Amino acid sequence: MTERGQFATRLGAIAATVGSAVGLGNIWRFPYEAGQHGGAAFIAIYLLCVVIMGVPVIVAEFVIGRHTHKNVCGALRQLSPGGKSHWFSAVCITASILIISFYSVVCGWIVEYLIQAISGKLISAQDHNAEFEQFVADPYRSVLWTVLFLIANFLVLRRGLKNGIERVANVMMPLLFVLLMVFCVNSMLQPGAEKGLKFLFSPDFSAITPHVAIGAMGQAFFSLSLGLSCLLTYASYFKDSDSLVKNATVVAILDTLVAVLAGIMIFPIVFSYGMTPEAGPKLIFEVLPSIFQQMPGGYVLSILFFFLLFMASITSTISMSEISIAYFGEELRMSRSNASLLNTALAVVLGALCALSFGVLSEFKIFGMTLFELFDYVSSNVLLPLGGIFFSVLMGWVIDRRLVEDELSNHGKLKVKMARPIIFCLKYVAPISIVLVFLYGLGAFNWLL
Ligand code: PFF
């Protein structure tokens, strides 16, 4: 059975939680979503979602996790009436494994590109588009890198909370910020950088459709690691003296900052080198390598860039894995090593299938989607928002208000002015908005459009 630990320091707890939030969602997805959907207008809606839904749901997960100091199943058993809602932990654990499976495929690509950057192959390649298409379709290479990435993930997890998760986050998070700043400065110094900044920051409200607004909300959920009990699990390792509202605010601010900095790092160079930002998801694998090729210092920059992505992604997969590892350890009484191994084995099998979705399994479709797309769709668009509703309703309506207030104020030791607005958002704003999004997704408002 796993020893229940705590993060050694408050800074370590924040580094690990920010590490979870900051990932491919910020550096890879946010910039192209914002770029394609109205720039500053998209960012404004995104920020609104972070404030009225993101922070309150983070706080909800933090309260549940820190109060119980248990894995998601144990926590729900303790806090829901009659312990009945603990079945929801199965949804969280399933969602977390689905997300790791498709996410680690992209992480595998990052590792391949990092190695190629180090070996100098990336900088000398002829046609980056063709190389990328060929690579993702290659069954051996893409599976191999996905599996190697998951092994790296396993090696950190097996070392436990303080020596594995916290230590890695303490080193990688500051380094990530430093590298981001270096890239931002480099990007702004390129000739014509203003065009990229204009593209990212000039608001185009006409680009905001309901579809885009919903995209912004989904992005906020994914980026903040919400609705999956990931933050609940990390908060179960927080100290009783930590301020939950402060921690939640710091995490939300830093996560958003990284997303915006990633946009500043990417778009000015894309415009400066005469490329188009429309490449979307393939931007970082096809467009950026060809830019590094032409840029002074491109060899070093390409290595640092993929290293930055590697750090951002592994601290996120570590946090997704911890949900099931805590469950396996505490509920199934497995040792930390075995729990990490089981998590990795599941992710390897499903991750390999997702990796093959770009090649030999590309014709294998369920509801018209490849496995990679299906896992992404089901977890990000269905299970995460469902988790968001679940945790906000649980905290807003079900859990005793005194318990919530005690937890937010550390039993009266802290003055928390934000408790009321947060609970209001959890009771009304978050669940209603998320339900509206669901209905919209099901086409219930088509008559309006
Ligand atoms: N927040 C991560 C990102 O932006 O890439 C993704 C993520 C991590 C989602 C952990 C869910 C999770 F539980």
CSV table of C-alpha atoms and ligand atoms in Angstrom, one decimal:
chain,number,residue,atom,x,y,z
A,1,MET,CA,0.0,0.0,0.0
A,2,THR,CA,1.2,3.5,-0.9
A,3,GLU,CA,2.5,5.7,1.9
A,4,ARG,CA,0.4,8.8,1.9
A,5,GLY,CA,2.9,11.7,1.5
A,6,GLN,CA,2.7,15.4,1.2
A,7,PHE,CA,4.5,17.9,-1.0
A,8,ALA,CA,7.6,19.0,1.0
A,9,THR,CA,7.1,22.7,0.4
A,10,ARG,CA,4.3,25.1,-0.8
A,11,LEU,CA,6.5,26.1,-3.7
A,12,GLY,CA,6.9,22.4,-4.6
A,13,ALA,CA,3.1,21.9,-4.5
A,14,ILE,CA,2.5,24.9,-6.7
A,15,ALA,CA,5.3,23.9,-9.1
A,16,ALA,CA,3.7,20.4,-9.5
A,17,THR,CA,0.2,21.8,-10.0
A,18,VAL,CA,1.4,24.4,-12.5
A,19,GLY,CA,3.3,21.6,-14.2
A,20,SER,CA,0.1,19.7,-14.6
A,21,ALA,CA,-1.7,22.7,-16.0
A,22,VAL,CA,1.0,23.9,-18.3
A,23,GLY,CA,1.4,21.5,-21.1
A,24,LEU,CA,0.7,20.9,-24.8
A,25,GLY,CA,-2.6,22.7,-24.2
A,26,ASN,CA,-0.8,26.0,-23.6
A,27,ILE,CA,2.1,25.8,-25.9
A,28,TRP,CA,0.7,23.8,-28.8
A,29,ARG,CA,-3.0,24.3,-28.8
A,30,PHE,CA,-3.7,27.7,-27.3
A,31,PRO,CA,-1.7,29.8,-29.8
A,32,TYR,CA,-3.2,28.3,-32.9
A,33,GLU,CA,-6.8,28.4,-31.4
A,34,ALA,CA,-6.4,32.0,-30.5
A,35,GLY,CA,-4.7,32.8,-33.8
A,36,GLN,CA,-7.4,31.2,-35.9
A,37,HIS,CA,-10.4,32.5,-33.8
A,38,GLY,CA,-10.3,36.2,-33.4
A,39,GLY,CA,-7.0,36.7,-31.5
A,40,ALA,CA,-7.6,39.1,-28.6
A,41,ALA,CA,-11.4,38.5,-28.8
A,42,PHE,CA,-10.8,34.7,-28.2
A,43,ILE,CA,-8.3,35.5,-25.4
A,44,ALA,CA,-10.9,37.8,-23.7
A,45,ILE,CA,-13.5,35.0,-23.7
A,46,TYR,CA,-10.9,32.5,-22.6
A,47,LEU,CA,-10.0,34.8,-19.6
A,48,LEU,CA,-13.6,35.1,-18.7
A,49,CYS,CA,-14.0,31.3,-18.6
A,50,VAL,CA,-10.9,31.0,-16.5
A,51,VAL,CA,-12.3,33.5,-14.0
A,52,ILE,CA,-15.9,32.4,-13.7
A,53,MET,CA,-15.5,28.7,-14.2
A,54,GLY,CA,-11.8,27.8,-14.1
A,55,VAL,CA,-10.8,29.2,-10.7
A,56,PRO,CA,-14.1,28.1,-8.9
A,57,VAL,CA,-13.7,24.5,-10.2
A,58,ILE,CA,-10.0,24.4,-9.3
A,59,VAL,CA,-11.0,25.5,-5.8
A,60,ALA,CA,-13.7,22.8,-5.6
A,61,GLU,CA,-11.2,20.1,-6.5
A,62,PHE,CA,-8.7,21.5,-4.1
A,63,VAL,CA,-11.2,21.6,-1.2
A,64,ILE,CA,-12.3,18.0,-1.8
A,65,GLY,CA,-8.8,16.7,-2.1
A,66,ARG,CA,-7.2,18.6,0.7
A,67,HIS,CA,-10.1,18.0,3.1
A,68,THR,CA,-10.0,14.3,2.7
A,69,HIS,CA,-6.3,13.7,1.9
A,70,LYS,CA,-7.5,10.7,-0.2
A,71,ASN,CA,-7.5,9.5,-3.8
A,72,VAL,CA,-10.6,10.5,-5.8
A,73,CYS,CA,-12.6,7.3,-4.9
A,74,GLY,CA,-11.8,7.6,-1.2
A,75,ALA,CA,-12.6,11.3,-1.3
A,76,LEU,CA,-16.0,10.9,-2.9
A,77,ARG,CA,-16.8,8.1,-0.6
A,78,GLN,CA,-16.1,10.3,2.4
A,79,LEU,CA,-17.8,13.5,1.1
A,80,SER,CA,-20.8,12.5,-0.9
A,81,PRO,CA,-24.0,11.6,1.0
A,82,GLY,CA,-23.9,7.9,1.9
A,83,GLY,CA,-20.6,7.7,0.0
A,84,LYS,CA,-22.8,7.0,-3.1
A,85,SER,CA,-21.0,9.1,-5.6
A,86,HIS,CA,-17.8,7.3,-5.5
A,87,TRP,CA,-18.8,5.6,-8.8
A,88,PHE,CA,-17.8,8.9,-10.4
A,89,SER,CA,-14.2,8.0,-9.7
A,90,ALA,CA,-14.4,5.4,-12.4
A,91,VAL,CA,-15.3,8.1,-14.9
A,92,CYS,CA,-12.3,10.2,-13.7
A,93,ILE,CA,-9.9,7.3,-13.9
A,94,THR,CA,-11.1,6.2,-17.4
A,95,ALA,CA,-10.9,9.8,-18.6
A,96,SER,CA,-7.3,10.1,-17.3
A,97,ILE,CA,-6.2,7.0,-19.0
A,98,LEU,CA,-7.8,8.0,-22.3
A,99,ILE,CA,-6.1,11.4,-22.2
A,100,ILE,CA,-2.7,9.9,-21.4
A,101,SER,CA,-3.1,7.6,-24.3
A,102,PHE,CA,-3.5,10.2,-27.0
A,103,TYR,CA,-1.5,12.8,-25.3
A,104,SER,CA,1.6,10.6,-25.0
A,105,VAL,CA,1.5,10.0,-28.8
A,106,VAL,CA,2.1,13.8,-29.3
A,107,CYS,CA,4.7,13.6,-26.5
A,108,GLY,CA,6.4,10.8,-28.5
A,109,TRP,CA,6.6,13.0,-31.6
A,110,ILE,CA,8.2,15.7,-29.4
A,111,VAL,CA,10.9,13.2,-28.2
A,112,GLU,CA,11.6,12.1,-31.8
A,113,TYR,CA,11.9,15.8,-32.9
A,114,LEU,CA,14.1,16.5,-29.9
A,115,ILE,CA,16.5,13.7,-30.8
A,116,GLN,CA,16.4,14.8,-34.5
A,117,ALA,CA,17.2,18.4,-33.4
A,118,ILE,CA,20.2,17.2,-31.3
A,119,SER,CA,21.5,15.0,-34.1
A,120,GLY,CA,21.3,17.9,-36.5
A,121,LYS,CA,18.8,16.1,-38.8
A,122,LEU,CA,16.0,18.5,-38.2
A,123,ILE,CA,18.0,21.5,-39.3
A,124,SER,CA,19.2,19.8,-42.5
A,125,ALA,CA,15.9,18.1,-43.5
A,126,GLN,CA,14.6,18.9,-47.0
A,127,ASP,CA,10.8,18.9,-46.7
A,128,HIS,CA,9.5,19.1,-43.2
A,129,ASN,CA,5.8,18.5,-44.2
A,130,ALA,CA,6.6,15.2,-46.0
A,131,GLU,CA,9.0,14.1,-43.2
A,132,PHE,CA,6.3,14.6,-40.6
A,133,GLU,CA,3.6,12.8,-42.5
A,134,GLN,CA,5.9,9.9,-43.1
A,135,PHE,CA,7.0,9.8,-39.5
A,136,VAL,CA,3.6,9.7,-38.0
A,137,ALA,CA,2.5,7.0,-40.4
A,138,ASP,CA,5.5,4.8,-39.6
A,139,PRO,CA,4.1,2.2,-37.2
A,140,TYR,CA,7.4,1.4,-35.6
A,141,ARG,CA,8.8,4.8,-35.0
A,142,SER,CA,5.7,6.4,-33.7
A,143,VAL,CA,4.9,3.5,-31.3
A,144,LEU,CA,8.5,3.3,-30.2
A,145,TRP,CA,8.6,7.0,-29.1
A,146,THR,CA,5.2,6.9,-27.4
A,147,VAL,CA,6.4,3.9,-25.4
A,148,LEU,CA,9.8,5.4,-24.6
A,149,PHE,CA,8.0,8.6,-23.4
A,150,LEU,CA,5.7,6.5,-21.2
A,151,ILE,CA,8.7,4.8,-19.7
A,152,ALA,CA,10.3,8.1,-18.8
A,153,ASN,CA,7.0,9.1,-17.3
A,154,PHE,CA,7.0,5.8,-15.3
A,155,LEU,CA,10.5,6.4,-14.0
A,156,VAL,CA,9.5,9.7,-12.4
A,157,LEU,CA,6.3,8.3,-11.0
A,158,ARG,CA,7.9,5.3,-9.4
A,159,ARG,CA,10.1,7.5,-7.4
A,160,GLY,CA,7.1,8.9,-5.6
A,161,LEU,CA,5.7,12.2,-4.6
A,162,LYS,CA,8.7,14.1,-3.2
A,163,ASN,CA,11.6,12.5,-5.0
A,164,GLY,CA,9.8,12.1,-8.3
A,165,ILE,CA,7.0,14.4,-9.0
A,166,GLU,CA,8.0,17.4,-6.8
A,167,ARG,CA,11.7,17.3,-7.6
A,168,VAL,CA,11.1,17.1,-11.4
A,169,ALA,CA,8.6,20.0,-11.2
A,170,ASN,CA,10.9,22.1,-9.0
A,171,VAL,CA,13.6,21.9,-11.7
A,172,MET,CA,11.5,21.9,-14.8
A,173,MET,CA,9.0,24.7,-14.1
A,174,PRO,CA,11.5,27.5,-13.5
A,175,LEU,CA,13.6,26.3,-16.5
A,176,LEU,CA,10.5,26.3,-18.6
A,177,PHE,CA,9.7,29.9,-17.7
A,178,VAL,CA,13.3,30.9,-18.5
A,179,LEU,CA,13.3,29.2,-21.8
A,180,LEU,CA,10.0,30.7,-22.7
A,181,MET,CA,11.3,34.2,-22.0
A,182,VAL,CA,14.4,33.6,-24.1
A,183,PHE,CA,12.2,32.5,-27.0
A,184,CYS,CA,9.8,35.4,-26.6
A,185,VAL,CA,12.7,37.9,-26.7
A,186,ASN,CA,14.2,36.2,-29.7
A,187,SER,CA,10.8,36.2,-31.4
A,188,MET,CA,10.2,39.9,-30.8
A,189,LEU,CA,13.6,40.8,-32.2
A,190,GLN,CA,12.8,39.3,-35.6
A,191,PRO,CA,12.1,41.8,-38.3
A,192,GLY,CA,8.4,42.3,-38.8
A,193,ALA,CA,7.5,40.8,-35.4
A,194,GLU,CA,4.7,43.3,-35.0
A,195,LYS,CA,2.6,41.5,-37.6
A,196,GLY,CA,2.6,38.4,-35.4
A,197,LEU,CA,1.7,40.3,-32.3
A,198,LYS,CA,-1.1,42.0,-34.2
A,199,PHE,CA,-2.4,38.7,-35.4
A,200,LEU,CA,-2.5,37.4,-31.9
A,201,PHE,CA,-3.7,40.5,-30.0
A,202,SER,CA,-5.8,42.6,-32.2
A,203,PRO,CA,-9.4,41.7,-31.4
A,204,ASP,CA,-11.7,40.5,-34.3
A,205,PHE,CA,-15.0,40.2,-32.6
A,206,SER,CA,-16.6,39.0,-35.9
A,207,ALA,CA,-14.6,35.8,-35.6
A,208,ILE,CA,-16.4,34.9,-32.4
A,209,THR,CA,-19.2,32.5,-33.1
A,210,PRO,CA,-20.9,30.3,-30.4
A,211,HIS,CA,-18.6,27.6,-31.7
A,212,VAL,CA,-15.5,29.6,-30.9
A,213,ALA,CA,-16.8,30.6,-27.5
A,214,ILE,CA,-17.3,26.9,-26.7
A,215,GLY,CA,-13.9,26.1,-28.0
A,216,ALA,CA,-12.5,28.7,-25.6
A,217,MET,CA,-14.3,27.1,-22.7
A,218,GLY,CA,-13.1,23.6,-23.6
A,219,GLN,CA,-9.6,25.0,-23.9
A,220,ALA,CA,-9.8,26.5,-20.4
A,221,PHE,CA,-10.9,23.2,-19.0
A,222,PHE,CA,-8.2,21.2,-20.7
A,223,SER,CA,-5.5,23.7,-20.1
A,224,LEU,CA,-6.3,24.0,-16.4
A,225,SER,CA,-6.5,20.2,-16.0
A,226,LEU,CA,-10.0,20.5,-14.7
A,227,GLY,CA,-12.8,18.0,-14.2
A,228,LEU,CA,-10.7,14.9,-14.1
A,229,SER,CA,-9.8,14.9,-10.4
A,230,CYS,CA,-6.2,15.6,-11.3
A,231,LEU,CA,-6.1,18.7,-9.1
A,232,LEU,CA,-8.1,16.9,-6.5
A,233,THR,CA,-5.4,14.3,-6.3
A,234,TYR,CA,-2.6,16.8,-6.1
A,235,ALA,CA,-4.5,18.8,-3.5
A,236,SER,CA,-4.7,15.7,-1.4
A,237,TYR,CA,-1.0,16.1,-0.9
A,238,PHE,CA,-1.2,19.8,0.0
A,239,LYS,CA,-0.4,20.8,3.6
A,240,ASP,CA,-3.2,22.0,5.8
A,241,SER,CA,-1.6,25.4,6.1
A,242,ASP,CA,-1.7,26.1,2.3
A,243,SER,CA,-4.2,28.7,1.2
A,244,LEU,CA,-6.4,27.0,-1.4
A,245,VAL,CA,-7.7,30.1,-2.9
A,246,LYS,CA,-4.2,31.6,-3.3
A,247,ASN,CA,-2.9,28.4,-4.8
A,248,ALA,CA,-5.8,28.2,-7.2
A,249,THR,CA,-5.3,31.8,-8.3
A,250,VAL,CA,-1.5,31.4,-8.8
A,251,VAL,CA,-2.1,28.3,-10.9
A,252,ALA,CA,-4.7,30.0,-13.1
A,253,ILE,CA,-2.6,33.1,-13.6
A,254,LEU,CA,0.6,31.2,-14.4
A,255,ASP,CA,-1.2,28.8,-16.7
A,256,THR,CA,-2.7,31.7,-18.7
A,257,LEU,CA,0.6,33.6,-18.7
A,258,VAL,CA,2.3,30.6,-20.3
A,259,ALA,CA,-0.4,30.3,-22.9
A,260,VAL,CA,0.0,33.9,-23.9
A,261,LEU,CA,3.8,33.8,-23.8
A,262,ALA,CA,3.6,30.7,-26.1
A,263,GLY,CA,1.7,32.8,-28.6
A,264,ILE,CA,4.3,35.6,-28.4
A,265,MET,CA,7.0,33.0,-28.9
A,266,ILE,CA,5.4,31.5,-32.0
A,267,PHE,CA,3.5,34.0,-34.1
A,268,PRO,CA,6.0,36.8,-34.6
A,269,ILE,CA,8.6,34.3,-36.0
A,270,VAL,CA,5.9,32.7,-38.2
A,271,PHE,CA,5.1,36.0,-39.8
A,272,SER,CA,8.6,37.2,-39.9
A,273,TYR,CA,9.6,34.2,-42.0
A,274,GLY,CA,6.7,34.6,-44.3
A,275,MET,CA,4.8,31.5,-43.1
A,276,THR,CA,1.1,31.3,-42.5
A,277,PRO,CA,-0.2,30.5,-39.1
A,278,GLU,CA,-3.1,28.4,-40.4
A,279,ALA,CA,-1.2,25.1,-40.1
A,280,GLY,CA,-3.0,24.6,-36.8
A,281,PRO,CA,-1.9,21.5,-35.0
A,282,LYS,CA,0.9,20.8,-37.3
A,283,LEU,CA,2.5,24.2,-36.8
A,284,ILE,CA,5.1,23.0,-34.4
A,285,PHE,CA,6.2,20.0,-36.3
A,286,GLU,CA,6.1,21.3,-39.9
A,287,VAL,CA,6.3,25.0,-39.9
A,288,LEU,CA,8.6,25.8,-36.9
A,289,PRO,CA,11.4,23.4,-37.9
A,290,SER,CA,11.7,25.0,-41.3
A,291,ILE,CA,11.9,28.4,-39.6
A,292,PHE,CA,14.6,27.2,-37.3
A,293,GLN,CA,16.5,26.1,-40.3
A,294,GLN,CA,16.7,29.6,-41.6
A,295,MET,CA,17.2,31.4,-38.3
A,296,PRO,CA,20.6,32.3,-36.9
A,297,GLY,CA,21.3,29.9,-34.0
A,298,GLY,CA,18.6,27.6,-35.3
A,299,TYR,CA,20.4,24.4,-34.2
A,300,VAL,CA,20.4,25.4,-30.6
A,301,LEU,CA,17.0,27.0,-30.7
A,302,SER,CA,15.4,23.9,-32.2
A,303,ILE,CA,16.9,21.7,-29.4
A,304,LEU,CA,15.7,24.1,-26.7
A,305,PHE,CA,12.3,24.4,-28.3
A,306,PHE,CA,11.6,20.7,-28.3
A,307,PHE,CA,13.2,20.4,-24.8
A,308,LEU,CA,10.7,23.0,-23.6
A,309,LEU,CA,7.8,21.1,-25.0
A,310,PHE,CA,9.1,17.9,-23.5
A,311,MET,CA,9.3,19.5,-20.0
A,312,ALA,CA,5.8,21.0,-20.4
A,313,SER,CA,4.3,17.7,-21.5
A,314,ILE,CA,5.9,15.3,-19.1
A,315,THR,CA,4.9,17.3,-16.0
A,316,SER,CA,1.3,17.0,-17.3
A,317,THR,CA,1.3,13.3,-18.1
A,318,ILE,CA,2.8,12.7,-14.6
A,319,SER,CA,-0.2,14.5,-13.1
A,320,MET,CA,-2.7,12.5,-15.2
A,321,SER,CA,-1.1,9.3,-14.1
A,322,GLU,CA,-1.1,10.2,-10.5
A,323,ILE,CA,-5.0,9.9,-10.5
A,324,SER,CA,-5.0,6.2,-11.1
A,325,ILE,CA,-1.7,5.6,-9.2
A,326,ALA,CA,-3.2,7.0,-6.1
A,327,TYR,CA,-6.3,5.0,-6.6
A,328,PHE,CA,-4.5,1.7,-7.3
A,329,GLY,CA,-2.3,2.3,-4.2
A,330,GLU,CA,-5.0,3.3,-1.7
A,331,GLU,CA,-8.0,1.3,-2.9
A,332,LEU,CA,-6.4,-1.8,-4.4
A,333,ARG,CA,-3.5,-1.7,-2.0
A,334,MET,CA,-0.8,-1.9,-4.6
A,335,SER,CA,2.8,-0.8,-4.0
A,336,ARG,CA,3.8,2.5,-5.6
A,337,SER,CA,6.0,0.6,-8.1
A,338,ASN,CA,3.2,-1.8,-9.1
A,339,ALA,CA,0.6,1.0,-9.3
A,340,SER,CA,2.9,3.0,-11.6
A,341,LEU,CA,3.6,-0.1,-13.7
A,342,LEU,CA,-0.1,-0.9,-14.1
A,343,ASN,CA,-0.8,2.7,-15.1
A,344,THR,CA,2.0,2.6,-17.6
A,345,ALA,CA,0.9,-0.8,-19.0
A,346,LEU,CA,-2.6,0.5,-19.7
A,347,ALA,CA,-1.2,3.7,-21.3
A,348,VAL,CA,1.3,1.8,-23.4
A,349,VAL,CA,-1.4,-0.5,-24.9
A,350,LEU,CA,-3.9,2.3,-25.6
A,351,GLY,CA,-1.2,4.8,-26.5
A,352,ALA,CA,0.2,2.4,-29.1
A,353,LEU,CA,-3.2,2.0,-30.7
A,354,CYS,CA,-3.6,5.8,-30.8
A,355,ALA,CA,-0.1,6.1,-32.4
A,356,LEU,CA,-1.1,3.7,-35.1
A,357,SER,CA,-4.2,5.8,-35.9
A,358,PHE,CA,-2.0,7.9,-38.2
A,359,GLY,CA,-0.8,4.9,-40.2
A,360,VAL,CA,-2.0,1.3,-40.2
A,361,LEU,CA,-5.1,2.0,-38.2
A,362,SER,CA,-6.1,5.2,-40.0
A,363,GLU,CA,-9.1,3.4,-41.6
A,364,PHE,CA,-10.3,2.0,-38.3
A,365,LYS,CA,-13.0,4.4,-37.3
A,366,ILE,CA,-15.6,4.5,-34.6
A,367,PHE,CA,-18.3,7.2,-35.1
A,368,GLY,CA,-16.2,8.4,-38.0
A,369,MET,CA,-13.2,9.1,-35.8
A,370,THR,CA,-9.8,7.3,-35.5
A,371,LEU,CA,-9.0,6.1,-32.0
A,372,PHE,CA,-6.7,9.1,-31.4
A,373,GLU,CA,-9.6,11.4,-32.4
A,374,LEU,CA,-12.1,9.4,-30.4
A,375,PHE,CA,-10.1,9.4,-27.2
A,376,ASP,CA,-9.5,13.1,-27.6
A,377,TYR,CA,-13.1,13.9,-28.3
A,378,VAL,CA,-14.7,11.7,-25.6
A,379,SER,CA,-12.3,12.8,-22.9
A,380,SER,CA,-12.0,16.6,-23.7
A,381,ASN,CA,-15.5,17.3,-24.9
A,382,VAL,CA,-17.6,14.9,-22.9
A,383,LEU,CA,-15.8,13.6,-19.7
A,384,LEU,CA,-14.0,16.7,-18.7
A,385,PRO,CA,-17.0,19.0,-18.8
A,386,LEU,CA,-19.1,16.3,-17.1
A,387,GLY,CA,-16.4,16.2,-14.4
A,388,GLY,CA,-16.7,20.0,-14.2
A,389,ILE,CA,-20.4,19.8,-13.6
A,390,PHE,CA,-20.0,17.0,-11.1
A,391,PHE,CA,-17.4,18.8,-8.9
A,392,SER,CA,-19.2,22.2,-9.0
A,393,VAL,CA,-22.5,20.7,-8.1
A,394,LEU,CA,-21.0,18.5,-5.4
A,395,MET,CA,-19.2,21.5,-3.8
A,396,GLY,CA,-21.9,24.1,-4.5
A,397,TRP,CA,-25.0,22.1,-3.5
A,398,VAL,CA,-24.1,18.9,-1.7
A,399,ILE,CA,-21.2,19.4,0.6
A,400,ASP,CA,-21.9,21.1,3.9
A,401,ARG,CA,-21.2,24.9,3.5
A,402,ARG,CA,-19.4,25.0,6.9
A,403,LEU,CA,-16.9,22.4,5.8
A,404,VAL,CA,-16.2,24.3,2.6
A,405,GLU,CA,-15.7,27.6,4.5
A,406,ASP,CA,-13.5,25.9,7.1
A,407,GLU,CA,-11.4,24.4,4.4
A,408,LEU,CA,-11.1,27.7,2.5
A,409,SER,CA,-10.2,29.7,5.6
A,410,ASN,CA,-7.9,26.9,7.1
A,411,HIS,CA,-10.3,26.7,10.0
A,412,GLY,CA,-10.6,30.4,10.5
A,413,LYS,CA,-6.9,31.2,10.3
A,414,LEU,CA,-7.2,33.0,6.9
A,415,LYS,CA,-9.5,35.7,5.8
A,416,VAL,CA,-11.0,34.6,2.5
A,417,LYS,CA,-13.0,37.3,0.8
A,418,MET,CA,-13.5,35.3,-2.3
A,419,ALA,CA,-15.5,32.4,-0.7
A,420,ARG,CA,-18.9,33.8,-1.6
A,421,PRO,CA,-18.3,34.6,-5.2
A,422,ILE,CA,-16.6,31.3,-5.7
A,423,ILE,CA,-19.5,29.4,-4.2
A,424,PHE,CA,-22.0,31.4,-6.3
A,425,CYS,CA,-20.1,30.5,-9.5
A,426,LEU,CA,-20.0,26.8,-8.4
A,427,LYS,CA,-23.7,26.8,-7.7
A,428,TYR,CA,-25.0,28.6,-10.8
A,429,VAL,CA,-22.5,29.9,-13.3
A,430,ALA,CA,-20.3,26.9,-13.9
A,431,PRO,CA,-22.9,24.1,-14.1
A,432,ILE,CA,-25.3,26.2,-16.2
A,433,SER,CA,-22.7,27.3,-18.6
A,434,ILE,CA,-21.3,23.8,-19.0
A,435,VAL,CA,-24.8,22.3,-19.6
A,436,LEU,CA,-25.5,25.0,-22.2
A,437,VAL,CA,-22.2,24.0,-23.9
A,438,PHE,CA,-23.3,20.3,-23.9
A,439,LEU,CA,-26.7,21.2,-25.4
A,440,TYR,CA,-25.0,23.3,-28.0
A,441,GLY,CA,-22.7,20.4,-28.8
A,442,LEU,CA,-25.7,18.2,-29.3
A,443,GLY,CA,-27.2,20.7,-31.7
A,444,ALA,CA,-30.0,21.9,-29.4
A,445,PHE,CA,-29.5,25.5,-30.5
A,446,ASN,CA,-29.2,24.9,-34.2
A,447,TRP,CA,-32.5,26.7,-34.8
A,448,LEU,CA,-31.0,29.9,-33.4
A,449,LEU,CA,-28.1,30.0,-35.8
B,1,PFF,N1,-3.4,20.8,-18.7
B,1,PFF,C1,-2.7,20.0,-19.6
B,1,PFF,C2,-2.3,20.8,-20.8
B,1,PFF,O1,-2.7,21.9,-20.9
B,1,PFF,O2,-1.6,20.2,-21.7
B,1,PFF,C3,-3.4,18.7,-20.0
B,1,PFF,C4,-4.1,18.0,-18.8
B,1,PFF,C5,-3.3,17.6,-17.8
B,1,PFF,C6,-5.4,17.7,-18.9
B,1,PFF,C7,-3.8,16.9,-16.7
B,1,PFF,C8,-6.0,17.0,-17.8
B,1,PFF,C9,-5.2,16.6,-16.8
B,1,PFF,F1,-5.7,15.9,-15.8
